[in-house]
Short mmCIF file of N, CA and C in Angstrom, two decimals:
data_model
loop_
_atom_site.label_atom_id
_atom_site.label_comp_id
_atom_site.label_asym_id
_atom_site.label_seq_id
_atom_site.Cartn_x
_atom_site.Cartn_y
_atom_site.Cartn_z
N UNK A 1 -28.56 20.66 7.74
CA UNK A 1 -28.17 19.62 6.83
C UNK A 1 -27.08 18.74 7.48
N UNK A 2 -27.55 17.38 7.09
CA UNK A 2 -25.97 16.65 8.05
C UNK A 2 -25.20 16.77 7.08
N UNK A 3 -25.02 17.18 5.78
CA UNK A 3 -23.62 16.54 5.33
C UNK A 3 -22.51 17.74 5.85
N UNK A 4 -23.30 19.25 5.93
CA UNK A 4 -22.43 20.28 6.67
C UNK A 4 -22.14 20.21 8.13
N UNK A 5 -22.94 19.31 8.86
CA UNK A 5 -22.60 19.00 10.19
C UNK A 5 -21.35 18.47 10.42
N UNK A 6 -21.64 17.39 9.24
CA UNK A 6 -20.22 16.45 8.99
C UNK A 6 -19.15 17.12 9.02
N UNK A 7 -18.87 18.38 8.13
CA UNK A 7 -17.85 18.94 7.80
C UNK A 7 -17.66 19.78 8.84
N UNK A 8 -18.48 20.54 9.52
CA UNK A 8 -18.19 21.10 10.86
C UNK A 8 -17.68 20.49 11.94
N UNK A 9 -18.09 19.25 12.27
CA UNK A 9 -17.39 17.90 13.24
C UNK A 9 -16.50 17.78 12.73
N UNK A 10 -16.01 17.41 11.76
CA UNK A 10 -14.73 17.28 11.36
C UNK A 10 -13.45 18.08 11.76
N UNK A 11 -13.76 19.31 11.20
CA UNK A 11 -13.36 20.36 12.20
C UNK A 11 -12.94 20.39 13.12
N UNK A 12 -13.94 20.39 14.05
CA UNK A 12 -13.75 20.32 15.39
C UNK A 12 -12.43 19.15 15.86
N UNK A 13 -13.09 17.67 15.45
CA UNK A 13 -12.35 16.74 15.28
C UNK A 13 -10.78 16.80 14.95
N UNK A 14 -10.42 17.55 13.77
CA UNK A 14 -9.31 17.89 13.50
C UNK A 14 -8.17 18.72 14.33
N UNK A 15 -9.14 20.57 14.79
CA UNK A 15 -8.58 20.55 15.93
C UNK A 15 -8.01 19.98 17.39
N UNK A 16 -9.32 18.83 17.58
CA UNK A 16 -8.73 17.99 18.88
C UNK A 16 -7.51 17.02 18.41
N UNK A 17 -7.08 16.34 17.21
CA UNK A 17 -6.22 14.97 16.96
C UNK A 17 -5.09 16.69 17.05
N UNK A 18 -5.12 17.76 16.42
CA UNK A 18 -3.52 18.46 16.46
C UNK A 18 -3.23 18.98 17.74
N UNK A 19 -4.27 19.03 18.72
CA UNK A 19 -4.24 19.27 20.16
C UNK A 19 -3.45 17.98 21.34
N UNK A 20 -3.75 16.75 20.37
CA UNK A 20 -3.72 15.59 21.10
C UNK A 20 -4.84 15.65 22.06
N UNK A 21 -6.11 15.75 21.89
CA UNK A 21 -6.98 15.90 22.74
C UNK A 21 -7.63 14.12 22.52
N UNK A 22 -8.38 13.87 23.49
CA UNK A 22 -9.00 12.94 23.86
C UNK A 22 -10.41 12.89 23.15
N UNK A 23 -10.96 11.94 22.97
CA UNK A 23 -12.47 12.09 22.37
C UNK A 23 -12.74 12.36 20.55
N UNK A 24 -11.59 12.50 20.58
CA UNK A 24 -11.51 13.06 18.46
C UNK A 24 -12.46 12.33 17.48
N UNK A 25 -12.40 10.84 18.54
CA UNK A 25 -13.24 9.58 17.51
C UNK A 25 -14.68 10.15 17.52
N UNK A 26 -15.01 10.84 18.70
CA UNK A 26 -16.57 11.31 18.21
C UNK A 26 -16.99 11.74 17.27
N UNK A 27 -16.50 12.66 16.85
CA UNK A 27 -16.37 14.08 16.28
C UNK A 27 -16.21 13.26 14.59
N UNK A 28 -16.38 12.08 14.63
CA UNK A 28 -16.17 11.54 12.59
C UNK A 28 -16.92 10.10 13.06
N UNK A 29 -17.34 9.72 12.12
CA UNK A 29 -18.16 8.32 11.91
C UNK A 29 -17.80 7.47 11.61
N UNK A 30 -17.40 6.28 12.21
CA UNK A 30 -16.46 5.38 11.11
C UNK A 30 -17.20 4.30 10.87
N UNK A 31 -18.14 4.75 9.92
CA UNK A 31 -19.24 3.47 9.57
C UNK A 31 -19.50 4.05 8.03
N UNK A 32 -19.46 2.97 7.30
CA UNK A 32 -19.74 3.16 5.63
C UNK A 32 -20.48 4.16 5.67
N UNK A 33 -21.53 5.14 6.53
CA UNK A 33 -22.22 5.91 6.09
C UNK A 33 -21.08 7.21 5.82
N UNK A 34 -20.43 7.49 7.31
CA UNK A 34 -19.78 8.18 7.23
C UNK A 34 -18.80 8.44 6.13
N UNK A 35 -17.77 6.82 6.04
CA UNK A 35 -16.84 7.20 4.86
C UNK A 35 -18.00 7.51 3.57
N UNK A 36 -18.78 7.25 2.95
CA UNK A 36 -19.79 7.74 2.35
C UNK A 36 -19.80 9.47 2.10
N UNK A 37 -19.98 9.75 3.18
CA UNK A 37 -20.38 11.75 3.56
C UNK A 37 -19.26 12.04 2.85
N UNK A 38 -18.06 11.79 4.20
CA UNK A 38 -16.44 11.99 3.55
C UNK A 38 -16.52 12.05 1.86
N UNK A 39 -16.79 11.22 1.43
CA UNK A 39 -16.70 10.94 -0.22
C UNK A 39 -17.27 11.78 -1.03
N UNK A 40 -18.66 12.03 -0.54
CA UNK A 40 -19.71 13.15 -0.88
C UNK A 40 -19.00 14.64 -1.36
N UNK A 41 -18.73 14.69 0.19
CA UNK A 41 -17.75 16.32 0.35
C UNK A 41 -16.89 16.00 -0.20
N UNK A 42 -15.84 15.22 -0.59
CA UNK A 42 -14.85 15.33 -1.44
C UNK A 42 -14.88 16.08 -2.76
N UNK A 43 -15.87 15.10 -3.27
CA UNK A 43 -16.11 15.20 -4.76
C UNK A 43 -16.98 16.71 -4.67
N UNK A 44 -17.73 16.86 -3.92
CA UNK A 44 -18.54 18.29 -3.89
C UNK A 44 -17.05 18.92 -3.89
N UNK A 45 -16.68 19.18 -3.29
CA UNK A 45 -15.75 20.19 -3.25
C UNK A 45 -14.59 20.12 -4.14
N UNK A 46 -14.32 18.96 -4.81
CA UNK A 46 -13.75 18.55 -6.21
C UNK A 46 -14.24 19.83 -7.56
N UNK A 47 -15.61 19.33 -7.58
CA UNK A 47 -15.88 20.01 -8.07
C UNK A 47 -16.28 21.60 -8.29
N UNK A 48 -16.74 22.08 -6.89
CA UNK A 48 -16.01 23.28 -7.07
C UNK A 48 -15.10 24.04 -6.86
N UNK A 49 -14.00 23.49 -6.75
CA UNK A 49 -12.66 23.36 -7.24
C UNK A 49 -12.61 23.79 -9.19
N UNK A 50 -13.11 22.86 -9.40
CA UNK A 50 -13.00 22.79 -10.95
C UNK A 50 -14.11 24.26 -11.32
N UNK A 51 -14.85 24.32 -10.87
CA UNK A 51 -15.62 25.43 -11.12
C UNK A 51 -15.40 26.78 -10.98
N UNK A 52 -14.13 27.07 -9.51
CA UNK A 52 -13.79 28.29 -9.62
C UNK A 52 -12.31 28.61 -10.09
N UNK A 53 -11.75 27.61 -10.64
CA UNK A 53 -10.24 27.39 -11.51
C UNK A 53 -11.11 27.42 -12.87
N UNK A 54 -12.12 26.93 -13.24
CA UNK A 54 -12.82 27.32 -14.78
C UNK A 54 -12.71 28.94 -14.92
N UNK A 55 -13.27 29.56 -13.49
CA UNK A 55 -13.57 31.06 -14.13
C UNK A 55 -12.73 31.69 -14.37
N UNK A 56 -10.83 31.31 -14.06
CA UNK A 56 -9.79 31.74 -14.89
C UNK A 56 -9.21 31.11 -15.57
N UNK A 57 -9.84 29.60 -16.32
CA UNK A 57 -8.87 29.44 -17.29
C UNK A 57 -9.65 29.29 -18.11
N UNK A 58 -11.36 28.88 -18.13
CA UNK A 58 -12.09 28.58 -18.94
C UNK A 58 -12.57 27.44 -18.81
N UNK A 59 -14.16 27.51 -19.28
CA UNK A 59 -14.56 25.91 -18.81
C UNK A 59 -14.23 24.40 -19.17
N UNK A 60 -13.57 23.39 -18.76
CA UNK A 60 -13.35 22.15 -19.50
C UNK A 60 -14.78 21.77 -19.93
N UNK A 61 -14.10 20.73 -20.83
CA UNK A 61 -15.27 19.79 -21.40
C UNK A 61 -16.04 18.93 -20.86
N UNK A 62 -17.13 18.30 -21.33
CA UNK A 62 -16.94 17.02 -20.34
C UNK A 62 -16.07 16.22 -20.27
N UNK A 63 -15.45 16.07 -21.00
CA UNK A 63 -14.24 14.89 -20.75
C UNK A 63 -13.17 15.54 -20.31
N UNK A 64 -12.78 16.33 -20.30
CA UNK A 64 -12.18 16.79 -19.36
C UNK A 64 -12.20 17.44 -17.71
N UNK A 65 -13.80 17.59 -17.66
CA UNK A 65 -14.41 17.56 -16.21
C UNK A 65 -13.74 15.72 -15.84
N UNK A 66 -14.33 15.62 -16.76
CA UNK A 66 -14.13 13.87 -16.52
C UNK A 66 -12.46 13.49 -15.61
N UNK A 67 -12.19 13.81 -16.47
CA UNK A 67 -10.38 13.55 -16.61
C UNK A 67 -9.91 14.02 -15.07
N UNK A 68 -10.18 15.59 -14.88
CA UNK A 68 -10.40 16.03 -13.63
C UNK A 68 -10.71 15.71 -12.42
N UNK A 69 -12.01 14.79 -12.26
CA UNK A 69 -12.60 14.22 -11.10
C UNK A 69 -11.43 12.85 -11.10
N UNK A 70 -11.25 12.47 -12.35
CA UNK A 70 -10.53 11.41 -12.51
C UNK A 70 -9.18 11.18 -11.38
N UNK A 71 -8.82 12.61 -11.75
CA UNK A 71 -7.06 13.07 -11.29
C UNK A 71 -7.70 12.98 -9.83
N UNK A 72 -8.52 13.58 -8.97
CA UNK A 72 -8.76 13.94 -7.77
C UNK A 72 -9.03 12.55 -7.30
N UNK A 73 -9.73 11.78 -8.34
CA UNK A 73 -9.71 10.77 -7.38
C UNK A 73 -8.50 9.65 -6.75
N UNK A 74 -7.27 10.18 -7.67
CA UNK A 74 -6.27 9.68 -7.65
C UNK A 74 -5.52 10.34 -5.79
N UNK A 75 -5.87 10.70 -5.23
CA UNK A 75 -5.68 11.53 -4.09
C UNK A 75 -6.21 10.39 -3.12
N UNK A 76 -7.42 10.20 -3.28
CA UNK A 76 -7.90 9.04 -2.74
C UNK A 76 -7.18 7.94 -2.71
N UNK A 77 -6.88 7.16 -3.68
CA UNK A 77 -5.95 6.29 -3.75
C UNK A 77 -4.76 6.35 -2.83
N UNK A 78 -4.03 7.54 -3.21
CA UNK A 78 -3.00 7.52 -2.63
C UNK A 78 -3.12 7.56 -1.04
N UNK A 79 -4.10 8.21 -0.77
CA UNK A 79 -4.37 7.92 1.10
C UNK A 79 -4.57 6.67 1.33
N UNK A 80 -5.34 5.52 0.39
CA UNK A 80 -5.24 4.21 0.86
C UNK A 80 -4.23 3.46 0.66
N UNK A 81 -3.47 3.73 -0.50
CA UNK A 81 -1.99 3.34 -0.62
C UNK A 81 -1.32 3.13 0.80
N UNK A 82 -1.28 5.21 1.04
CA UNK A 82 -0.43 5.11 2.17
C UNK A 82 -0.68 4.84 3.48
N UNK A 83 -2.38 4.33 3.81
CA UNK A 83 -2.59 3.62 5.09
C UNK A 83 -2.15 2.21 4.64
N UNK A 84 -2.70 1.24 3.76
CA UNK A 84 -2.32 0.08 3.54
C UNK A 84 -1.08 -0.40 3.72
N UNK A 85 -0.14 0.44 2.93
CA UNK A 85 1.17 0.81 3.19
C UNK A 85 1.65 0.32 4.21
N UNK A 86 1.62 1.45 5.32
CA UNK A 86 1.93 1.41 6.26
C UNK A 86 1.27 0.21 6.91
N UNK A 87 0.36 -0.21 7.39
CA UNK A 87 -0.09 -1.40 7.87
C UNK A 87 0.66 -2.54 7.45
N UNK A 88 0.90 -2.68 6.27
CA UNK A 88 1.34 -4.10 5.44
C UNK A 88 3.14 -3.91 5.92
N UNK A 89 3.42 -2.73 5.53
CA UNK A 89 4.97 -2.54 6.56
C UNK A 89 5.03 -3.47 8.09
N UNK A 90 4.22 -2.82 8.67
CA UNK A 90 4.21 -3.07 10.47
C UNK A 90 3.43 -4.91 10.61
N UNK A 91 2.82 -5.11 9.69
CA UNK A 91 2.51 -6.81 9.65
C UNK A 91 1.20 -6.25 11.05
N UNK A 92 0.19 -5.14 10.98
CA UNK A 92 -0.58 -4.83 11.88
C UNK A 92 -2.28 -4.72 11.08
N UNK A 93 -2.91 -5.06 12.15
CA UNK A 93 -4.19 -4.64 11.85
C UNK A 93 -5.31 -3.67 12.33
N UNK A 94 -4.86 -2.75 12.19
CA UNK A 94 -5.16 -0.68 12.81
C UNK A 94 -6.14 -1.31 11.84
N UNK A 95 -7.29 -0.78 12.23
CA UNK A 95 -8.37 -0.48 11.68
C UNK A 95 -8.18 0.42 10.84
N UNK A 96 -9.28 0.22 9.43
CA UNK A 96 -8.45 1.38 8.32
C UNK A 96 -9.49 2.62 8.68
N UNK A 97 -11.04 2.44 9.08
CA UNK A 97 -11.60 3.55 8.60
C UNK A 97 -11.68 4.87 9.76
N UNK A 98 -10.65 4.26 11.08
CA UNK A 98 -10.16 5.78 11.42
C UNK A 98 -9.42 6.88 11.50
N UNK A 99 -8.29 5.56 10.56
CA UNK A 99 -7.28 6.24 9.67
C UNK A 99 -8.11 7.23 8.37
N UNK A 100 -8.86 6.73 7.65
CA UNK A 100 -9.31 7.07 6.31
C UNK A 100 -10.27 7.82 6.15
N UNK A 101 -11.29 7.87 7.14
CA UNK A 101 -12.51 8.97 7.25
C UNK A 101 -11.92 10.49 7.83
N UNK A 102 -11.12 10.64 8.95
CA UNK A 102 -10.18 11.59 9.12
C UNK A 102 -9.39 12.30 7.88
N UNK A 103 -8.69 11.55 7.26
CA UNK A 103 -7.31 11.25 6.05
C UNK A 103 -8.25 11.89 5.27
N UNK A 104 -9.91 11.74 4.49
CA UNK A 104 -10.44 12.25 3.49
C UNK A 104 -10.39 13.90 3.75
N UNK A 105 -11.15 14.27 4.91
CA UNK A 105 -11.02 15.40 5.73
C UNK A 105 -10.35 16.07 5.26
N UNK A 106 -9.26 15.76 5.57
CA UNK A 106 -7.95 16.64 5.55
C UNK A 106 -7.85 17.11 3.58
N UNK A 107 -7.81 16.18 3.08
CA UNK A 107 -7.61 16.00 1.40
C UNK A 107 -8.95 16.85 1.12
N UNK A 108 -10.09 16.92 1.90
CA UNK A 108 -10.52 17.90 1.69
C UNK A 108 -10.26 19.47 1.73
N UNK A 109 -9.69 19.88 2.85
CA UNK A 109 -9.34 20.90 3.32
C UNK A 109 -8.16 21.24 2.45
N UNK A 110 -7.09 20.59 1.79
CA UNK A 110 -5.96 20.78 1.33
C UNK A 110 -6.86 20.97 0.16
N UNK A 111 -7.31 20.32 -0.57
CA UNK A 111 -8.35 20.72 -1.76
C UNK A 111 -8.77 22.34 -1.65
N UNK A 112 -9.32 22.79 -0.55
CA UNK A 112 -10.31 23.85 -0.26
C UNK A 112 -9.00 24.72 -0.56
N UNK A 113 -8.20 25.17 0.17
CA UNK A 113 -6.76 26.09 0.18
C UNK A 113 -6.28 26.04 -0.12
N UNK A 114 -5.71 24.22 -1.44
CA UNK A 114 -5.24 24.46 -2.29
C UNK A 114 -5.62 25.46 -3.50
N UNK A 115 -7.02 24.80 -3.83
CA UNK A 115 -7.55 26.16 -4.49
C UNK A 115 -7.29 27.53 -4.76
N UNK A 116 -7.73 27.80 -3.50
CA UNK A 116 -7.74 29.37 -3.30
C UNK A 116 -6.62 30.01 -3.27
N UNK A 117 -5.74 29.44 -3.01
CA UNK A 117 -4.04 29.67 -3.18
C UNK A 117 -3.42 30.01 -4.62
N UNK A 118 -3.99 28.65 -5.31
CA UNK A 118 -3.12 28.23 -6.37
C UNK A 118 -4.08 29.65 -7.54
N UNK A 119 -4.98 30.25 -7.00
CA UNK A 119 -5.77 31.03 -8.24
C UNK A 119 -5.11 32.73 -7.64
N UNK A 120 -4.51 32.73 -6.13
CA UNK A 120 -3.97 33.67 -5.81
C UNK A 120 -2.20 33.75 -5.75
N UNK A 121 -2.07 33.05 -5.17
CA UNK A 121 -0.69 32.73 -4.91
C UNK A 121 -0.04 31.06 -5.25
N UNK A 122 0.27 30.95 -6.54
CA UNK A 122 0.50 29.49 -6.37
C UNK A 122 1.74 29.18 -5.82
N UNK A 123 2.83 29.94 -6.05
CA UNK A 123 3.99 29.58 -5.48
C UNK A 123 4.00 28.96 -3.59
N UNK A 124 2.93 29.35 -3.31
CA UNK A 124 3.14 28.91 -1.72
C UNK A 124 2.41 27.24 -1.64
N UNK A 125 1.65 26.91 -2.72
CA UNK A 125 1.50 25.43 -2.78
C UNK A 125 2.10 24.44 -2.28
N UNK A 126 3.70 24.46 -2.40
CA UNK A 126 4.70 23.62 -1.48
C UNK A 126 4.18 23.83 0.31
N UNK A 127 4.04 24.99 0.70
CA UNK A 127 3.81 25.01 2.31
C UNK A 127 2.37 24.51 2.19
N UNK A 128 1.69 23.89 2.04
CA UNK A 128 0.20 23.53 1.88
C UNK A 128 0.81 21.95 1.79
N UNK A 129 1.53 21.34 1.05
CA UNK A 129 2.49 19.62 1.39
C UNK A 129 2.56 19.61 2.69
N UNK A 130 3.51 20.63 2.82
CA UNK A 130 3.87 20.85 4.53
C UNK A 130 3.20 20.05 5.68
N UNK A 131 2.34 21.28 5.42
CA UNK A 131 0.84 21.06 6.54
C UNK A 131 0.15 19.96 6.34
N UNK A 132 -0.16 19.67 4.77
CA UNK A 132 -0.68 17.75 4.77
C UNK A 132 -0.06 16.78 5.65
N UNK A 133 1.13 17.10 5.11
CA UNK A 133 1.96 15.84 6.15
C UNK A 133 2.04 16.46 7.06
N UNK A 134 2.06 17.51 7.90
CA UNK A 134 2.06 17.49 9.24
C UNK A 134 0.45 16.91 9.96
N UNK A 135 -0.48 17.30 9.32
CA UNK A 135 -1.93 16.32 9.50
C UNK A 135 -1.76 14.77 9.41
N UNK A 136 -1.08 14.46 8.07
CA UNK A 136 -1.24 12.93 8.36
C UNK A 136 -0.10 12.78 9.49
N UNK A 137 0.93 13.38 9.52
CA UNK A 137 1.51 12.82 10.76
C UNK A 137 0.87 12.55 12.01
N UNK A 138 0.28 13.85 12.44
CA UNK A 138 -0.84 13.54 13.22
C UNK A 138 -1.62 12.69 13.86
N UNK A 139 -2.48 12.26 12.40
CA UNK A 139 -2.91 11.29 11.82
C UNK A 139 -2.69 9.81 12.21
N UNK A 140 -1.48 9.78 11.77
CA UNK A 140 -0.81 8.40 11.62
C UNK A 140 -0.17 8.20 13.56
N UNK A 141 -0.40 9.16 14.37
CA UNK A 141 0.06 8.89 16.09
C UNK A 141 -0.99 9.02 16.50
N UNK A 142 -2.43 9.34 16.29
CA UNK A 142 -3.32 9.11 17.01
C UNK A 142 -4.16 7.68 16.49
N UNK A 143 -4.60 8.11 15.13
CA UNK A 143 -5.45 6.96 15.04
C UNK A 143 -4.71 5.77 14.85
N UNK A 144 -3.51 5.68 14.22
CA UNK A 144 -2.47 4.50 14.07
C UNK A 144 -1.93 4.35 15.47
N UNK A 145 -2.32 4.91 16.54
CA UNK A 145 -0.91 5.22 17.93
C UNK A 145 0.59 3.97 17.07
N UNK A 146 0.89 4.67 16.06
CA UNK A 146 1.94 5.09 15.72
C UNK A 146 3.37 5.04 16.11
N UNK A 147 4.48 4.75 16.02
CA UNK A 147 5.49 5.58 16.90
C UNK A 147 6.00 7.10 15.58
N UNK A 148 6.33 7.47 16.44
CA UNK A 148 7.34 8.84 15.29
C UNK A 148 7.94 8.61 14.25
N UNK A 149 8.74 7.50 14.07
CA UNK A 149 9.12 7.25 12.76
C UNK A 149 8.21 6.76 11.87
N UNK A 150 6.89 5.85 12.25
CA UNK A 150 6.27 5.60 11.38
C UNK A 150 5.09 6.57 10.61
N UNK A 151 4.88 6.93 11.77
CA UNK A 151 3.93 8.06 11.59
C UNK A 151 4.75 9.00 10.43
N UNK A 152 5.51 9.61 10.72
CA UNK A 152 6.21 10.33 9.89
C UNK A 152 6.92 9.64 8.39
N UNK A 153 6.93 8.45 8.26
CA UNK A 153 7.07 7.50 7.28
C UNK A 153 5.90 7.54 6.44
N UNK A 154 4.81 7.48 7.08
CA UNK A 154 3.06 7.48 6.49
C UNK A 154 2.89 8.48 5.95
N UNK A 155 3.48 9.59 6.57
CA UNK A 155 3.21 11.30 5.80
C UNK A 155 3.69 11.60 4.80
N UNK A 156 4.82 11.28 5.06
CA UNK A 156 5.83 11.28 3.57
C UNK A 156 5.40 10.50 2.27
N UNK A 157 5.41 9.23 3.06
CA UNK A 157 5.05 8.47 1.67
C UNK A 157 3.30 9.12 0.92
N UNK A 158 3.07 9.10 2.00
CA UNK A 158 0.91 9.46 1.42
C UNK A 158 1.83 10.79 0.77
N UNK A 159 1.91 11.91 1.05
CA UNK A 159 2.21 12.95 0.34
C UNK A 159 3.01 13.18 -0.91
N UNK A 160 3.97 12.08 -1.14
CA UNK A 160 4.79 12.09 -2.03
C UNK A 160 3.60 11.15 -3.57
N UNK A 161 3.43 10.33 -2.92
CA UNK A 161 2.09 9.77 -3.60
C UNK A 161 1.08 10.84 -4.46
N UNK A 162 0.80 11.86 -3.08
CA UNK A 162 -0.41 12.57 -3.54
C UNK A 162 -0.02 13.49 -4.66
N UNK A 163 1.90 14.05 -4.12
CA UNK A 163 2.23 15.26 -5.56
C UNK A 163 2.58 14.31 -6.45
N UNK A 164 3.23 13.18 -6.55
CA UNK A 164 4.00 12.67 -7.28
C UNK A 164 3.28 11.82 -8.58
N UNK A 165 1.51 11.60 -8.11
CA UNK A 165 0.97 10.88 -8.84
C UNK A 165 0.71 11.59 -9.82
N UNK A 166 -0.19 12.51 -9.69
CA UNK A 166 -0.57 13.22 -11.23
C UNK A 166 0.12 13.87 -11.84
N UNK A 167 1.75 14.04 -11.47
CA UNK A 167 2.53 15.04 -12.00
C UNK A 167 3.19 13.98 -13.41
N UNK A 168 3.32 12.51 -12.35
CA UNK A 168 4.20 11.07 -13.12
C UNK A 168 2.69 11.05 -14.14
N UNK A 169 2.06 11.12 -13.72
CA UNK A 169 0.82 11.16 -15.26
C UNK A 169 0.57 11.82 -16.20
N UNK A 170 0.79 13.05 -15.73
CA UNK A 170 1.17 13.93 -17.02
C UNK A 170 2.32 13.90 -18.03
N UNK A 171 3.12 13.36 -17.16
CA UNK A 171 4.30 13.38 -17.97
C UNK A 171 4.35 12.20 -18.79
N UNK A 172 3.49 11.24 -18.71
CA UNK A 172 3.55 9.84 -19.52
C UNK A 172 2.49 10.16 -20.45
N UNK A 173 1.64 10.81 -19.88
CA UNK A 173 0.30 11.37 -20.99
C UNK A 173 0.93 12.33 -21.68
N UNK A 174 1.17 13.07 -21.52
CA UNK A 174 1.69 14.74 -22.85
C UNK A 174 2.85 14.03 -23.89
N UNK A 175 3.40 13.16 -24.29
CA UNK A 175 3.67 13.18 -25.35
C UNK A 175 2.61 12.18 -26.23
N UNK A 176 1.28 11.56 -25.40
CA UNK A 176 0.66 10.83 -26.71
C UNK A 176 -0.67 12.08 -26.82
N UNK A 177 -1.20 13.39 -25.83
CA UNK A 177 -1.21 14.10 -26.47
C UNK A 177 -0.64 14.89 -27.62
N UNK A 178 0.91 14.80 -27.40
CA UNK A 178 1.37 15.98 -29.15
C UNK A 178 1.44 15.16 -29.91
N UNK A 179 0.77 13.67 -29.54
CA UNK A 179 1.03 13.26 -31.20
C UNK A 179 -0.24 13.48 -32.23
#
């Protein structure tokens, strides 16, 4: 199947950008099909996400599946936030989709172990930020060639984005839930 090829290249891919290895651009597609796949696997794995957090808290509704995919897609956002971001900072034109087909990747993988964490161990969730931003840092010196402060500017901000969004949503939503 290609869409698991995808996710296996990726992989691979991922290991070479934390290696600083050469060739990384192979290893991901940066053509609408690709960001496409990326998107695919997201939401696949969005959802079962939601499917194996159902079997301990119970199944949502549809509208609350809804609400759910909703929140995740807010993750998305925030990775284009924080490439745009950064670009519109530097007055540069980095191509976005080798920033962003990589960037999904990763939001995948943090998805995957966020998971499995948060249904075993949630308290270690904070070291799982960590490692995001140490990926987009990454991230942000290879495919941005970057310098260090910015790169590390990109991580922060995308990450602070990524916890900061749905947490600032809940908290504006739960009091017109208790009413």
């Amino acid at each position: 199947m290609k869409i698991i090829s995808a996710l296996r290249q990726s992989v691979y891919g991922w290991i070479m950008i934390l290696r600083n290895e050469a060739g990384w651009q192979a290893r991901f597609r940066f053509t609408v099909a690709g960001l496409i796949t990326a998107l695919v696997l997201f939401y696949l794995f969005a959802f079962l996400a939601v499917v194996l957090t159902s079997l301990e808290m119970g199944v949502p509704t549809p509208q609350g599946l809804f609400d759910i995919m909703l929140i995740q897609s807010l993750w998305l956002l925030a990775l284009v936030v924080g490439i745009y971001g950064t670009r519109l900072a530097l007055r540069e034109t980095v191509p976005i989709l080798p920033l962003l087909v990589p960037g999904i990747y990763a939001l995948i993988y943090y998805l995957i172990l966020g998971t499995l964490i948060s249904l075993i161990l949630g308290m270690l969730l904070p070291l799982l930020w960590v490692g995001l931003g140490w990926l987009l840092f990454c991230l942000g010196r290879r495919a941005g060639n970057w310098t260090l402060g910015v790169a590390a500017a990109f991580a922060v901000l995308t990450v602070v984005l990524l916890v900061g969004t749905p947490l600032t949503l809940y908290m504006l939503t739960a009091p017109l839930s208790a009413a």
